[in-house]
Amino acid sequence: MKHPWQQNKRYNSYSEYLKQTFGEKIQKLAVNAGFTCPNRDGTVGRGGCSYCNNEAFNPSYCDPSKSVNQQIEEGKAFHLKRNRRASKYLAYFQAYSNTYAPLSRLKGIYDQAMSVPGIVGLVVGTRPDCVDAEKLDYFQRLAENKYVMIEYGIESGYDKTLQRINRGHSFAQSVKAIEETAKRGIKTGAHLIFGLPGETREEMLNEAALFSSLPLDIIKFHQLQIVKNTAMAIEYAQNPGMFNLFSLDDYLEFMVSFVEQLNPDIVIERIAGEVPPRFLAVHPWKGVVYDQILQRFELLLEEHNTWQGRLVQ
C-alpha cells in the first residue's frame, strides 16, 4: 500500500512538500556569506573535502564581498530572468560551513536575511562538527516564527569513507548533530553521496536503513562527480581504476532499490547532483540535465511498480 502523500508521485518529493508547507511556489536563493570549513583552515585538517570545489555550485550572483541583502535581491532578479517566478523565498546559505563562526556573527547574518521582504525562512548548510547547543538554541528561537532548515553534509555513514575523503568528522558526530537539531523542532536535512571510493553497492544500500533510523525531514542524494581543481580529480587522473563511477542507467536502478528501503516520511529533495559541465573532469552523464534524470527515475518507479518505503517493515 502506498503512503498517503503518494497520490501524485511514488516518492516523497520536495516540490510537493513545499506546496503543502507554504501553499504556493517557493524559490530558494543561494547566499555566500564568506564562511570557511574546519577541514580547510587547519582546525581539523587542510585542503577541504577531497571531492569539493564550491565554485561548481555557486551561482554567479553569490559573492561574499556583497551584502546578504544585495545577494538576495540579485538572486530574485536572476530567477526572474529564468521565469522562475515566486513571491516568497528561502535564503539558502550553501557555500562552505555556514555555522562555522561565533554566534554573534551568525546572528548578524541570519537576522539580516530574515529581514528582507519576501524571505520566509532559512536553509543553512553546514557540517555536524560546526554546531553546538548555543547555536542550535538560536536557530530554535528563529524557527518559532520562520521556517528554518539545518542541512548537514553527512556524505557517508562509514568512518572509513569519511577519513578517505578528508571530512574531518565521524558518523557518530553526524548522528549527534541531527538528533540535537531535530529535538529542538528545527527542520533537519542531510546530504549523502553514492559512489565514493571504497564503498560497495551493498554498503551503500545498507545506508537506507541507517539514515531511515535518524530524525531527518529531508535528504539529498548525489552521485560522485569528479570535479576539476579538487584532490579527488588529481587522484582520478593518477589512478582511474580506483573509482567506479555510476553510469546513468546503473545509478537510476540503484536509486530505485535504495528508495524502496528508505523511510517514506523523509522528503527527497534531490535524487542526483548536477554540476555545470565546465567544472567536470569526467563526463559520464554528458548532455543529461536534472529534469531528464528525475523524469527517468519517476518512470522507472512506475515500471517496477514500486515506491519509497515499499520494503520498509
mmCIF file of C-alpha atoms in Angstrom:
data_model
loop_
_atom_site.group_PDB
_atom_site.id
_atom_site.type_symbol
_atom_site.label_atom_id
_atom_site.label_comp_id
_atom_site.label_asym_id
_atom_site.label_seq_id
_atom_site.Cartn_x
_atom_site.Cartn_y
_atom_site.Cartn_z
ATOM 1 C CA MET A 1 0.000 0.000 0.000
ATOM 2 C CA LYS A 2 1.314 3.408 -0.900
ATOM 3 C CA HIS A 3 1.878 6.180 1.603
ATOM 4 C CA PRO A 4 -0.914 8.832 1.758
ATOM 5 C CA TRP A 5 1.281 11.515 0.165
ATOM 6 C CA GLN A 6 1.830 9.335 -2.909
ATOM 7 C CA GLN A 7 -1.335 10.340 -4.708
ATOM 8 C CA ASN A 8 0.700 12.059 -7.445
ATOM 9 C CA LYS A 9 4.198 10.620 -7.051
ATOM 10 C CA ARG A 10 5.756 7.384 -5.897
ATOM 11 C CA TYR A 11 8.191 9.119 -3.580
ATOM 12 C CA ASN A 12 8.016 11.898 -1.010
ATOM 13 C CA SER A 13 9.004 14.776 -3.295
ATOM 14 C CA TYR A 14 10.373 18.149 -2.256
ATOM 15 C CA SER A 15 8.113 20.056 -4.639
ATOM 16 C CA GLU A 16 5.022 18.526 -3.039
ATOM 17 C CA TYR A 17 6.475 19.162 0.401
ATOM 18 C CA LEU A 18 6.926 22.879 -0.366
ATOM 19 C CA LYS A 19 3.376 23.138 -1.707
ATOM 20 C CA GLN A 20 1.991 21.537 1.440
ATOM 21 C CA THR A 21 4.183 23.642 3.730
ATOM 22 C CA PHE A 22 3.715 27.066 2.122
ATOM 23 C CA GLY A 23 0.658 26.681 -0.096
ATOM 24 C CA GLU A 24 2.395 28.385 -3.021
ATOM 25 C CA LYS A 25 5.556 28.419 -5.139
ATOM 26 C CA ILE A 26 8.738 28.988 -3.138
ATOM 27 C CA GLN A 27 12.168 29.725 -4.599
ATOM 28 C CA LYS A 28 15.476 29.081 -2.850
ATOM 29 C CA LEU A 29 18.024 31.874 -3.217
ATOM 30 C CA ALA A 30 21.655 30.906 -2.677
ATOM 31 C CA VAL A 31 23.771 33.210 -0.498
ATOM 32 C CA ASN A 32 27.533 33.101 0.103
ATOM 33 C CA ALA A 33 28.295 34.695 3.466
ATOM 34 C CA GLY A 34 32.051 34.120 3.292
ATOM 35 C CA PHE A 35 32.420 31.206 5.692
ATOM 36 C CA THR A 36 35.100 28.523 5.524
ATOM 37 C CA CYS A 37 35.389 24.981 6.965
ATOM 38 C CA PRO A 38 37.397 23.457 9.828
ATOM 39 C CA ASN A 39 38.973 20.971 7.417
ATOM 40 C CA ARG A 40 40.270 23.888 5.358
ATOM 41 C CA ASP A 41 41.701 26.265 7.949
ATOM 42 C CA GLY A 42 43.695 23.685 9.901
ATOM 43 C CA THR A 43 41.325 23.236 12.837
ATOM 44 C CA VAL A 44 40.729 19.574 11.928
ATOM 45 C CA GLY A 45 42.518 19.440 8.592
ATOM 46 C CA ARG A 46 43.554 21.257 5.445
ATOM 47 C CA GLY A 47 42.504 21.121 1.818
ATOM 48 C CA GLY A 48 38.814 20.594 2.463
ATOM 49 C CA CYS A 49 36.823 17.572 1.326
ATOM 50 C CA SER A 50 38.688 15.803 -1.460
ATOM 51 C CA TYR A 51 35.703 15.992 -3.854
ATOM 52 C CA CYS A 52 34.700 19.612 -3.182
ATOM 53 C CA ASN A 53 35.022 22.735 -5.295
ATOM 54 C CA ASN A 54 32.440 25.250 -4.081
ATOM 55 C CA GLU A 55 32.662 27.233 -7.309
ATOM 56 C CA ALA A 56 30.975 24.318 -9.063
ATOM 57 C CA PHE A 57 27.620 25.018 -7.391
ATOM 58 C CA ASN A 58 27.829 28.721 -6.515
ATOM 59 C CA PRO A 59 25.542 30.893 -8.707
ATOM 60 C CA SER A 60 27.182 33.875 -10.372
ATOM 61 C CA TYR A 61 25.431 36.413 -8.146
ATOM 62 C CA CYS A 62 26.807 34.816 -4.969
ATOM 63 C CA ASP A 63 29.803 36.838 -3.839
ATOM 64 C CA PRO A 64 30.794 37.259 -0.187
ATOM 65 C CA SER A 65 32.017 40.777 -0.933
ATOM 66 C CA LYS A 66 28.348 41.714 -1.426
ATOM 67 C CA SER A 67 25.957 42.117 1.484
ATOM 68 C CA VAL A 68 23.435 39.403 2.252
ATOM 69 C CA ASN A 69 20.644 41.776 1.184
ATOM 70 C CA GLN A 70 22.300 42.503 -2.159
ATOM 71 C CA GLN A 71 22.828 38.823 -2.935
ATOM 72 C CA ILE A 72 19.210 38.048 -2.125
ATOM 73 C CA GLU A 73 17.897 40.869 -4.341
ATOM 74 C CA GLU A 74 20.212 39.824 -7.182
ATOM 75 C CA GLY A 75 19.060 36.249 -6.663
ATOM 76 C CA LYS A 76 15.453 37.313 -7.126
ATOM 77 C CA ALA A 77 16.360 39.037 -10.409
ATOM 78 C CA PHE A 78 18.420 36.022 -11.523
ATOM 79 C CA HIS A 79 15.466 33.659 -11.131
ATOM 80 C CA LEU A 80 13.010 36.082 -12.727
ATOM 81 C CA LYS A 81 15.150 36.019 -15.874
ATOM 82 C CA ARG A 82 14.771 32.246 -15.891
ATOM 83 C CA ASN A 83 10.981 32.521 -15.494
ATOM 84 C CA ARG A 84 11.115 31.019 -12.016
ATOM 85 C CA ARG A 85 8.508 33.323 -10.555
ATOM 86 C CA ALA A 86 7.750 33.291 -6.860
ATOM 87 C CA SER A 87 6.648 35.822 -4.275
ATOM 88 C CA LYS A 88 8.226 34.034 -1.334
ATOM 89 C CA TYR A 89 11.787 32.844 -0.897
ATOM 90 C CA LEU A 90 14.083 30.763 1.262
ATOM 91 C CA ALA A 91 17.572 32.192 1.806
ATOM 92 C CA TYR A 92 19.884 29.256 1.147
ATOM 93 C CA PHE A 93 23.312 29.546 2.753
ATOM 94 C CA GLN A 94 25.051 26.864 0.744
ATOM 95 C CA ALA A 95 28.773 27.572 0.345
ATOM 96 C CA TYR A 96 31.123 26.012 2.898
ATOM 97 C CA SER A 97 30.063 25.615 6.578
ATOM 98 C CA ASN A 98 27.517 28.245 7.494
ATOM 99 C CA THR A 99 27.573 27.825 11.262
ATOM 100 C CA TYR A 100 31.366 27.955 11.483
ATOM 101 C CA ALA A 101 31.631 31.306 13.278
ATOM 102 C CA PRO A 102 30.822 32.832 16.670
ATOM 103 C CA LEU A 103 27.119 33.164 17.410
ATOM 104 C CA SER A 104 27.373 36.968 17.344
ATOM 105 C CA ARG A 105 28.389 36.839 13.667
ATOM 106 C CA LEU A 106 25.741 34.258 12.819
ATOM 107 C CA LYS A 107 23.023 36.418 14.366
ATOM 108 C CA GLY A 108 24.048 39.405 12.259
ATOM 109 C CA ILE A 109 23.970 37.378 9.058
ATOM 110 C CA TYR A 110 20.769 35.441 9.601
ATOM 111 C CA ASP A 111 18.800 38.249 11.207
ATOM 112 C CA GLN A 112 19.692 40.364 8.180
ATOM 113 C CA ALA A 113 18.469 37.678 5.774
ATOM 114 C CA MET A 114 15.205 37.231 7.668
ATOM 115 C CA SER A 115 14.521 40.962 7.475
ATOM 116 C CA VAL A 116 14.476 41.028 3.649
ATOM 117 C CA PRO A 117 10.927 41.309 2.233
ATOM 118 C CA GLY A 118 9.722 38.021 0.794
ATOM 119 C CA ILE A 119 12.106 35.841 2.800
ATOM 120 C CA VAL A 120 10.016 33.297 4.698
ATOM 121 C CA GLY A 121 12.816 31.155 6.024
ATOM 122 C CA LEU A 122 16.391 29.930 6.020
ATOM 123 C CA VAL A 123 18.160 26.849 4.756
ATOM 124 C CA VAL A 124 21.588 26.654 6.390
ATOM 125 C CA GLY A 125 24.155 24.229 5.017
ATOM 126 C CA THR A 126 26.835 23.152 7.468
ATOM 127 C CA ARG A 127 28.859 20.303 8.972
ATOM 128 C CA PRO A 128 27.965 18.161 12.001
ATOM 129 C CA ASP A 129 31.027 19.403 13.898
ATOM 130 C CA CYS A 130 30.113 23.071 13.425
ATOM 131 C CA VAL A 131 27.051 23.260 15.687
ATOM 132 C CA ASP A 132 26.659 23.391 19.443
ATOM 133 C CA ALA A 133 23.829 23.898 21.926
ATOM 134 C CA GLU A 134 24.131 27.700 21.891
ATOM 135 C CA LYS A 135 23.863 27.933 18.112
ATOM 136 C CA LEU A 136 21.055 25.398 17.889
ATOM 137 C CA ASP A 137 19.129 27.251 20.607
ATOM 138 C CA TYR A 138 19.394 30.408 18.476
ATOM 139 C CA PHE A 139 18.008 28.602 15.424
ATOM 140 C CA GLN A 140 15.279 27.111 17.593
ATOM 141 C CA ARG A 141 14.148 30.629 18.523
ATOM 142 C CA LEU A 142 14.168 31.664 14.859
ATOM 143 C CA ALA A 143 12.132 28.589 13.962
ATOM 144 C CA GLU A 144 9.314 29.683 16.258
ATOM 145 C CA ASN A 145 8.292 32.315 13.682
ATOM 146 C CA LYS A 146 10.036 31.350 10.450
ATOM 147 C CA TYR A 147 10.870 28.226 8.510
ATOM 148 C CA VAL A 148 14.400 27.066 9.446
ATOM 149 C CA MET A 149 16.217 24.072 7.969
ATOM 150 C CA ILE A 150 19.695 22.980 9.040
ATOM 151 C CA GLU A 151 21.184 20.913 6.220
ATOM 152 C CA TYR A 152 24.125 18.708 7.182
ATOM 153 C CA GLY A 153 26.747 17.386 4.832
ATOM 154 C CA ILE A 154 26.945 13.785 6.048
ATOM 155 C CA GLU A 155 28.081 12.243 2.731
ATOM 156 C CA SER A 156 28.606 8.731 4.134
ATOM 157 C CA GLY A 157 27.615 6.560 7.071
ATOM 158 C CA TYR A 158 31.063 4.957 7.183
ATOM 159 C CA ASP A 159 34.012 6.387 9.089
ATOM 160 C CA LYS A 160 36.481 4.717 6.722
ATOM 161 C CA THR A 161 34.990 6.759 3.879
ATOM 162 C CA LEU A 162 34.818 9.990 5.857
ATOM 163 C CA GLN A 163 38.536 9.638 6.589
ATOM 164 C CA ARG A 164 39.256 8.745 2.963
ATOM 165 C CA ILE A 165 37.612 11.935 1.656
ATOM 166 C CA ASN A 166 39.083 14.210 4.364
ATOM 167 C CA ARG A 167 35.792 15.127 6.026
ATOM 168 C CA GLY A 168 37.412 15.516 9.441
ATOM 169 C CA HIS A 169 34.407 14.275 11.447
ATOM 170 C CA SER A 170 32.897 10.913 12.330
ATOM 171 C CA PHE A 171 29.482 9.466 11.597
ATOM 172 C CA ALA A 172 28.781 9.496 15.346
ATOM 173 C CA GLN A 173 29.155 13.279 15.248
ATOM 174 C CA SER A 174 26.654 13.367 12.379
ATOM 175 C CA VAL A 175 24.113 11.357 14.366
ATOM 176 C CA LYS A 176 24.509 13.601 17.405
ATOM 177 C CA ALA A 177 24.107 16.813 15.397
ATOM 178 C CA ILE A 178 20.990 15.501 13.637
ATOM 179 C CA GLU A 179 19.406 14.359 16.894
ATOM 180 C CA GLU A 180 20.204 17.602 18.736
ATOM 181 C CA THR A 181 18.771 19.654 15.875
ATOM 182 C CA ALA A 182 15.599 17.623 15.455
ATOM 183 C CA LYS A 183 14.771 17.539 19.157
ATOM 184 C CA ARG A 184 14.601 21.348 19.118
ATOM 185 C CA GLY A 185 11.913 21.272 16.448
ATOM 186 C CA ILE A 186 14.258 22.576 13.753
ATOM 187 C CA LYS A 187 13.799 21.065 10.294
ATOM 188 C CA THR A 188 16.750 18.755 9.695
ATOM 189 C CA GLY A 189 18.294 17.683 6.397
ATOM 190 C CA ALA A 190 21.239 15.616 5.189
ATOM 191 C CA HIS A 191 23.378 15.106 2.090
ATOM 192 C CA LEU A 192 24.553 11.661 1.007
ATOM 193 C CA ILE A 193 26.980 10.835 -1.826
ATOM 194 C CA PHE A 194 26.897 7.495 -3.656
ATOM 195 C CA GLY A 195 29.940 6.066 -5.404
ATOM 196 C CA LEU A 196 32.636 7.290 -3.025
ATOM 197 C CA PRO A 197 35.891 5.316 -3.304
ATOM 198 C CA GLY A 198 35.973 2.032 -1.409
ATOM 199 C CA GLU A 199 32.229 1.665 -0.823
ATOM 200 C CA THR A 200 30.445 -1.378 -2.230
ATOM 201 C CA ARG A 201 26.910 -1.390 -3.597
ATOM 202 C CA GLU A 202 25.822 -3.423 -0.585
ATOM 203 C CA GLU A 203 27.319 -0.893 1.824
ATOM 204 C CA MET A 204 25.568 1.945 0.025
ATOM 205 C CA LEU A 205 22.228 0.145 0.072
ATOM 206 C CA ASN A 206 22.642 -0.553 3.784
ATOM 207 C CA GLU A 207 22.700 3.197 4.353
ATOM 208 C CA ALA A 208 18.968 3.296 3.592
ATOM 209 C CA ALA A 209 18.185 1.661 6.935
ATOM 210 C CA LEU A 210 20.890 3.701 8.640
ATOM 211 C CA PHE A 211 19.502 7.046 7.520
ATOM 212 C CA SER A 212 15.888 5.911 7.885
ATOM 213 C CA SER A 213 16.524 5.491 11.595
ATOM 214 C CA LEU A 214 17.542 9.146 12.010
ATOM 215 C CA PRO A 215 15.080 12.018 12.698
ATOM 216 C CA LEU A 216 15.516 13.563 9.251
ATOM 217 C CA ASP A 217 12.942 15.693 7.475
ATOM 218 C CA ILE A 218 14.739 15.992 4.144
ATOM 219 C CA ILE A 219 17.543 14.206 2.329
ATOM 220 C CA LYS A 220 19.558 14.985 -0.808
ATOM 221 C CA PHE A 221 21.299 12.331 -2.857
ATOM 222 C CA HIS A 222 24.302 12.921 -5.098
ATOM 223 C CA GLN A 223 26.254 10.617 -7.356
ATOM 224 C CA LEU A 224 30.009 11.079 -7.071
ATOM 225 C CA GLN A 225 31.234 13.540 -9.688
ATOM 226 C CA ILE A 226 34.906 14.213 -10.375
ATOM 227 C CA VAL A 227 35.192 17.990 -10.250
ATOM 228 C CA LYS A 228 38.161 19.937 -11.555
ATOM 229 C CA ASN A 229 40.602 21.555 -9.118
ATOM 230 C CA THR A 230 39.953 19.034 -6.362
ATOM 231 C CA ALA A 231 42.192 16.488 -4.661
ATOM 232 C CA MET A 232 39.919 13.763 -5.995
ATOM 233 C CA ALA A 233 40.425 14.944 -9.578
ATOM 234 C CA ILE A 234 44.163 14.504 -9.071
ATOM 235 C CA GLU A 235 43.599 11.029 -7.601
ATOM 236 C CA TYR A 236 41.381 10.094 -10.542
ATOM 237 C CA ALA A 237 43.943 11.272 -13.090
ATOM 238 C CA GLN A 238 46.641 9.222 -11.380
ATOM 239 C CA ASN A 239 44.594 6.061 -10.867
ATOM 240 C CA PRO A 240 41.146 5.991 -12.507
ATOM 241 C CA GLY A 241 40.855 2.276 -11.725
ATOM 242 C CA MET A 242 40.280 3.154 -8.055
ATOM 243 C CA PHE A 243 36.933 4.678 -8.996
ATOM 244 C CA ASN A 244 33.718 3.028 -10.124
ATOM 245 C CA LEU A 245 31.598 5.911 -11.341
ATOM 246 C CA PHE A 246 27.926 5.166 -11.920
ATOM 247 C CA SER A 247 26.519 5.148 -15.421
ATOM 248 C CA LEU A 248 23.169 6.915 -15.519
ATOM 249 C CA ASP A 249 21.219 3.673 -16.036
ATOM 250 C CA ASP A 250 23.031 1.929 -13.186
ATOM 251 C CA TYR A 251 22.511 4.880 -10.887
ATOM 252 C CA LEU A 252 18.779 5.071 -11.541
ATOM 253 C CA GLU A 253 18.364 1.341 -10.908
ATOM 254 C CA PHE A 254 20.372 1.716 -7.719
ATOM 255 C CA MET A 255 18.246 4.666 -6.582
ATOM 256 C CA VAL A 256 15.040 2.687 -7.105
ATOM 257 C CA SER A 257 16.440 -0.076 -4.882
ATOM 258 C CA PHE A 258 17.574 2.452 -2.290
ATOM 259 C CA VAL A 259 14.333 4.419 -2.166
ATOM 260 C CA GLU A 260 12.318 1.222 -1.699
ATOM 261 C CA GLN A 261 14.190 0.795 1.595
ATOM 262 C CA LEU A 262 14.009 4.430 2.712
ATOM 263 C CA ASN A 263 11.672 5.700 5.433
ATOM 264 C CA PRO A 264 8.677 7.096 3.463
ATOM 265 C CA ASP A 265 8.348 10.051 5.836
ATOM 266 C CA ILE A 266 11.678 11.526 4.711
ATOM 267 C CA VAL A 267 11.309 14.084 1.906
ATOM 268 C CA ILE A 268 13.646 13.568 -1.051
ATOM 269 C CA GLU A 269 14.882 16.936 -2.286
ATOM 270 C CA ARG A 270 17.213 15.617 -4.984
ATOM 271 C CA ILE A 271 17.944 12.162 -6.347
ATOM 272 C CA ALA A 272 21.142 13.253 -8.107
ATOM 273 C CA GLY A 273 23.638 16.087 -8.194
ATOM 274 C CA GLU A 274 24.197 18.444 -11.102
ATOM 275 C CA VAL A 275 27.455 20.283 -11.748
ATOM 276 C CA PRO A 276 27.931 22.668 -14.714
ATOM 277 C CA PRO A 277 29.841 20.675 -17.361
ATOM 278 C CA ARG A 278 32.720 23.177 -17.454
ATOM 279 C CA PHE A 279 33.648 22.135 -13.893
ATOM 280 C CA LEU A 280 33.711 18.382 -14.541
ATOM 281 C CA ALA A 281 36.932 16.467 -15.124
ATOM 282 C CA VAL A 282 34.908 13.423 -16.243
ATOM 283 C CA HIS A 283 31.558 13.441 -18.100
ATOM 284 C CA PRO A 284 29.857 10.043 -17.614
ATOM 285 C CA TRP A 285 26.361 11.565 -17.993
ATOM 286 C CA LYS A 286 27.232 14.088 -20.681
ATOM 287 C CA GLY A 287 24.334 16.167 -22.002
ATOM 288 C CA VAL A 288 21.749 14.966 -19.467
ATOM 289 C CA VAL A 289 20.122 17.611 -17.282
ATOM 290 C CA TYR A 290 18.493 17.054 -13.896
ATOM 291 C CA ASP A 291 14.891 17.306 -15.105
ATOM 292 C CA GLN A 292 15.549 14.418 -17.503
ATOM 293 C CA ILE A 293 17.153 12.367 -14.720
ATOM 294 C CA LEU A 294 14.154 12.942 -12.468
ATOM 295 C CA GLN A 295 11.674 12.021 -15.221
ATOM 296 C CA ARG A 296 13.525 8.776 -15.900
ATOM 297 C CA PHE A 297 13.618 7.974 -12.188
ATOM 298 C CA GLU A 298 9.870 8.510 -11.827
ATOM 299 C CA LEU A 299 9.204 6.397 -14.915
ATOM 300 C CA LEU A 300 11.412 3.618 -13.547
ATOM 301 C CA LEU A 301 9.439 3.563 -10.286
ATOM 302 C CA GLU A 302 6.285 3.096 -12.334
ATOM 303 C CA GLU A 303 7.829 0.384 -14.496
ATOM 304 C CA HIS A 304 8.904 -1.528 -11.389
ATOM 305 C CA ASN A 305 5.547 -0.786 -9.707
ATOM 306 C CA THR A 306 7.358 0.310 -6.574
ATOM 307 C CA TRP A 307 7.607 3.366 -4.319
ATOM 308 C CA GLN A 308 9.511 4.923 -1.456
ATOM 309 C CA GLY A 309 9.404 2.750 1.626
ATOM 310 C CA ARG A 310 7.826 -0.276 -0.080
ATOM 311 C CA LEU A 311 10.281 -2.637 1.625
ATOM 312 C CA VAL A 312 10.346 -0.846 4.987
ATOM 313 C CA GLN A 313 8.957 -3.059 7.729
#
